[in-house]
mmCIF file of C-alpha atoms in Angstrom:
data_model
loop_
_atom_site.group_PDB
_atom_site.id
_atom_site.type_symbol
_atom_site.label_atom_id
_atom_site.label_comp_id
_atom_site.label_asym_id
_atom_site.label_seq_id
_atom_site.Cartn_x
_atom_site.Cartn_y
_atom_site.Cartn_z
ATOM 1 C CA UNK I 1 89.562 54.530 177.080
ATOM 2 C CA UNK I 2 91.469 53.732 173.824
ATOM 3 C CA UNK I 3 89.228 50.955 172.386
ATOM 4 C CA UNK I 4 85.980 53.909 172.195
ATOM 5 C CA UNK I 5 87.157 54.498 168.806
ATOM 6 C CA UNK I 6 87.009 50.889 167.903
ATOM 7 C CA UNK I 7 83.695 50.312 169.120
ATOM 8 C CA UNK I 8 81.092 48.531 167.343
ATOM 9 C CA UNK I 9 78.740 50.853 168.704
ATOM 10 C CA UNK I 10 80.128 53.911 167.652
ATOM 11 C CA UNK I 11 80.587 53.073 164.078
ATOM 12 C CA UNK I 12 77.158 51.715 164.042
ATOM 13 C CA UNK I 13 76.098 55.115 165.023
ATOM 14 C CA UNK I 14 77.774 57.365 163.158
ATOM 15 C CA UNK I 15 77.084 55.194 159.886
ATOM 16 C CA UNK I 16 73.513 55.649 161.029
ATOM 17 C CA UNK I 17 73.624 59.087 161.622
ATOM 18 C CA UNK I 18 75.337 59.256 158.262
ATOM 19 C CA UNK I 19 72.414 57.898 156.794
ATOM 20 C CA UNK I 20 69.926 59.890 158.373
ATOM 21 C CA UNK I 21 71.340 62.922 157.114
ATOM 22 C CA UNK I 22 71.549 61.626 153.876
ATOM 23 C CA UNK I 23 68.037 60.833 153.635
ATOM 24 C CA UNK I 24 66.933 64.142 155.550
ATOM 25 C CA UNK I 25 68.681 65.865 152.717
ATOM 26 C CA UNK I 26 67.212 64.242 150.134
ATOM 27 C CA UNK I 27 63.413 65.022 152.033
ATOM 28 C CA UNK I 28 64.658 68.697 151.769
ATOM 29 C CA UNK I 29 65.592 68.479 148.017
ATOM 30 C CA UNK I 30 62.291 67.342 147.083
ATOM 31 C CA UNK I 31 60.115 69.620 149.411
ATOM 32 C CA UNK I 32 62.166 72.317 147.567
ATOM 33 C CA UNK I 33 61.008 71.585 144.414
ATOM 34 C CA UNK I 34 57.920 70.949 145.077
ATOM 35 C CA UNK I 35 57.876 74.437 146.474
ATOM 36 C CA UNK I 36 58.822 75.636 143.636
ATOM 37 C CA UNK I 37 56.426 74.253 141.076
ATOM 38 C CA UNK I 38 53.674 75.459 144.083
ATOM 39 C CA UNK I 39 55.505 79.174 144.051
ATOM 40 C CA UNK I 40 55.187 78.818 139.969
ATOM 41 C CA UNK I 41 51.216 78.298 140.358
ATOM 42 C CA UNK I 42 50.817 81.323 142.859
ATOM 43 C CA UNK I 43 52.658 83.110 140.894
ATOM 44 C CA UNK I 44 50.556 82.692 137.647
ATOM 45 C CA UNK I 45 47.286 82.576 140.038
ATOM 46 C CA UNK I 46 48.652 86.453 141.014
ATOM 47 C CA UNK I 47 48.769 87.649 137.046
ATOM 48 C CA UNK I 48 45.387 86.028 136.588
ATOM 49 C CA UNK I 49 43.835 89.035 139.302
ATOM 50 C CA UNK I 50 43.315 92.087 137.798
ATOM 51 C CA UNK I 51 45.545 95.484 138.985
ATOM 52 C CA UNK I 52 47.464 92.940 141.445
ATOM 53 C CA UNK I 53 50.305 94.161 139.564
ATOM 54 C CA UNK I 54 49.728 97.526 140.066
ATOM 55 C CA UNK I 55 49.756 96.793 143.816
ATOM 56 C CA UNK I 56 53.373 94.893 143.376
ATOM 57 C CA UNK I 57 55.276 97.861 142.002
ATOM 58 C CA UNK I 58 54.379 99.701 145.017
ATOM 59 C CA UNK I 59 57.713 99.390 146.819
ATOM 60 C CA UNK I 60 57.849 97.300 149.692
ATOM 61 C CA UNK I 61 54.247 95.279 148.715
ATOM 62 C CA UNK I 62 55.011 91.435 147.506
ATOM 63 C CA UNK I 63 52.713 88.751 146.673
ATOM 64 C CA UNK I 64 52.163 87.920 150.633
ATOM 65 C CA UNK I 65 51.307 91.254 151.211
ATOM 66 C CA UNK I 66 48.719 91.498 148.409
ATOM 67 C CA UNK I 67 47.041 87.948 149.248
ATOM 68 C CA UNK I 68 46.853 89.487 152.548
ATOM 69 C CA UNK I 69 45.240 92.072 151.225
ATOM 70 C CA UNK I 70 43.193 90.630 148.875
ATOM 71 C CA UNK I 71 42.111 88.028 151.505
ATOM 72 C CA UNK I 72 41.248 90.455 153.793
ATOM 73 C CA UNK I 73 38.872 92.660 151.366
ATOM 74 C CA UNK I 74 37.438 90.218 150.183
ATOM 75 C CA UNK I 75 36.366 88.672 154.418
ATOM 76 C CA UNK I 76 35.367 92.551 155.028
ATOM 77 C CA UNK I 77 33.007 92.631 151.795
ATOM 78 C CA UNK I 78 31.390 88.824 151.592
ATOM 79 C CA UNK I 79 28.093 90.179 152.793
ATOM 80 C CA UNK I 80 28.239 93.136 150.696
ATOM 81 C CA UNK I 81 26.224 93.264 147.235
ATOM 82 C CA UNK I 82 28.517 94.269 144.326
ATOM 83 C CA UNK I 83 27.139 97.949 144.257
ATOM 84 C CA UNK I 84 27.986 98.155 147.850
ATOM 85 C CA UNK I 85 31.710 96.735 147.342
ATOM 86 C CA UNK I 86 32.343 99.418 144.771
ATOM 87 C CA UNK I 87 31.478 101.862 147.150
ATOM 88 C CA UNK I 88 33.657 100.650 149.892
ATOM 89 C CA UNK I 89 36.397 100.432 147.741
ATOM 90 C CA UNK I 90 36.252 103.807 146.126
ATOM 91 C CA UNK I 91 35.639 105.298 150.085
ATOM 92 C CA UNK I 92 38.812 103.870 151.208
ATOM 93 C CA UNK I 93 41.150 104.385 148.070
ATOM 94 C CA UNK I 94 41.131 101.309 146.910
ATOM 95 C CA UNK I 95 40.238 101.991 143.305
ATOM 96 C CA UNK I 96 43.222 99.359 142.040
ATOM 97 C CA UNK I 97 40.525 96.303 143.819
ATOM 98 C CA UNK I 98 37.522 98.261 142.402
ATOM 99 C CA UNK I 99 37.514 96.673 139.403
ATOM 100 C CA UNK I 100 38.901 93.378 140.467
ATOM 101 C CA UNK I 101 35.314 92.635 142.186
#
């Protein structure tokens, strides 16, 4: 089947897939920064709680790991008045949130 190659249809298709990747590519290049600037806001939104950066030197601990903390502290002690959240957190070593309450 020589005339495949020659085929309207073919180039029609790969100048469309062409363009689809194009634009898919741009799409990527913007979500990516827009990540970034949204990275950038966590990332100051992380320096604004207090000791969280005592919890990032630990080795191993990054920022999802201490909004997963975090997060989950604060679900366990929403009920809680403060008194009783500075209890909890000095029973279970967590003297670094203490303070953040």
């Amino acid at each position: 089947m020589p005339y495949l190659p020659e085929s309207v249809g073919i180039k029609d298709g790969a100048e469309a897939g062409k363009t689809a990747v194009k634009w898919f590519v741009r799409e990527i290049m913007e979500l990516d920064a827009e990540l970034a600037v949204v990275e950038g806001q966590l990332n100051q939104k992380y320096q604004e709680i207090p000791y969280a950066g005592n919890i990032l030197k630990i080795s191993g601990i990054g920022e999802n790991t201490v909004s997963v903390i975090l997060n989950s502290f604060v679900v366990m002690t929403k009920d809680m008045a403060f008194e009783e959240v500075v209890d909890f957190a000095a029973e279970n070593n967590l003297e670094c949130l203490e303070v953040a309450c």
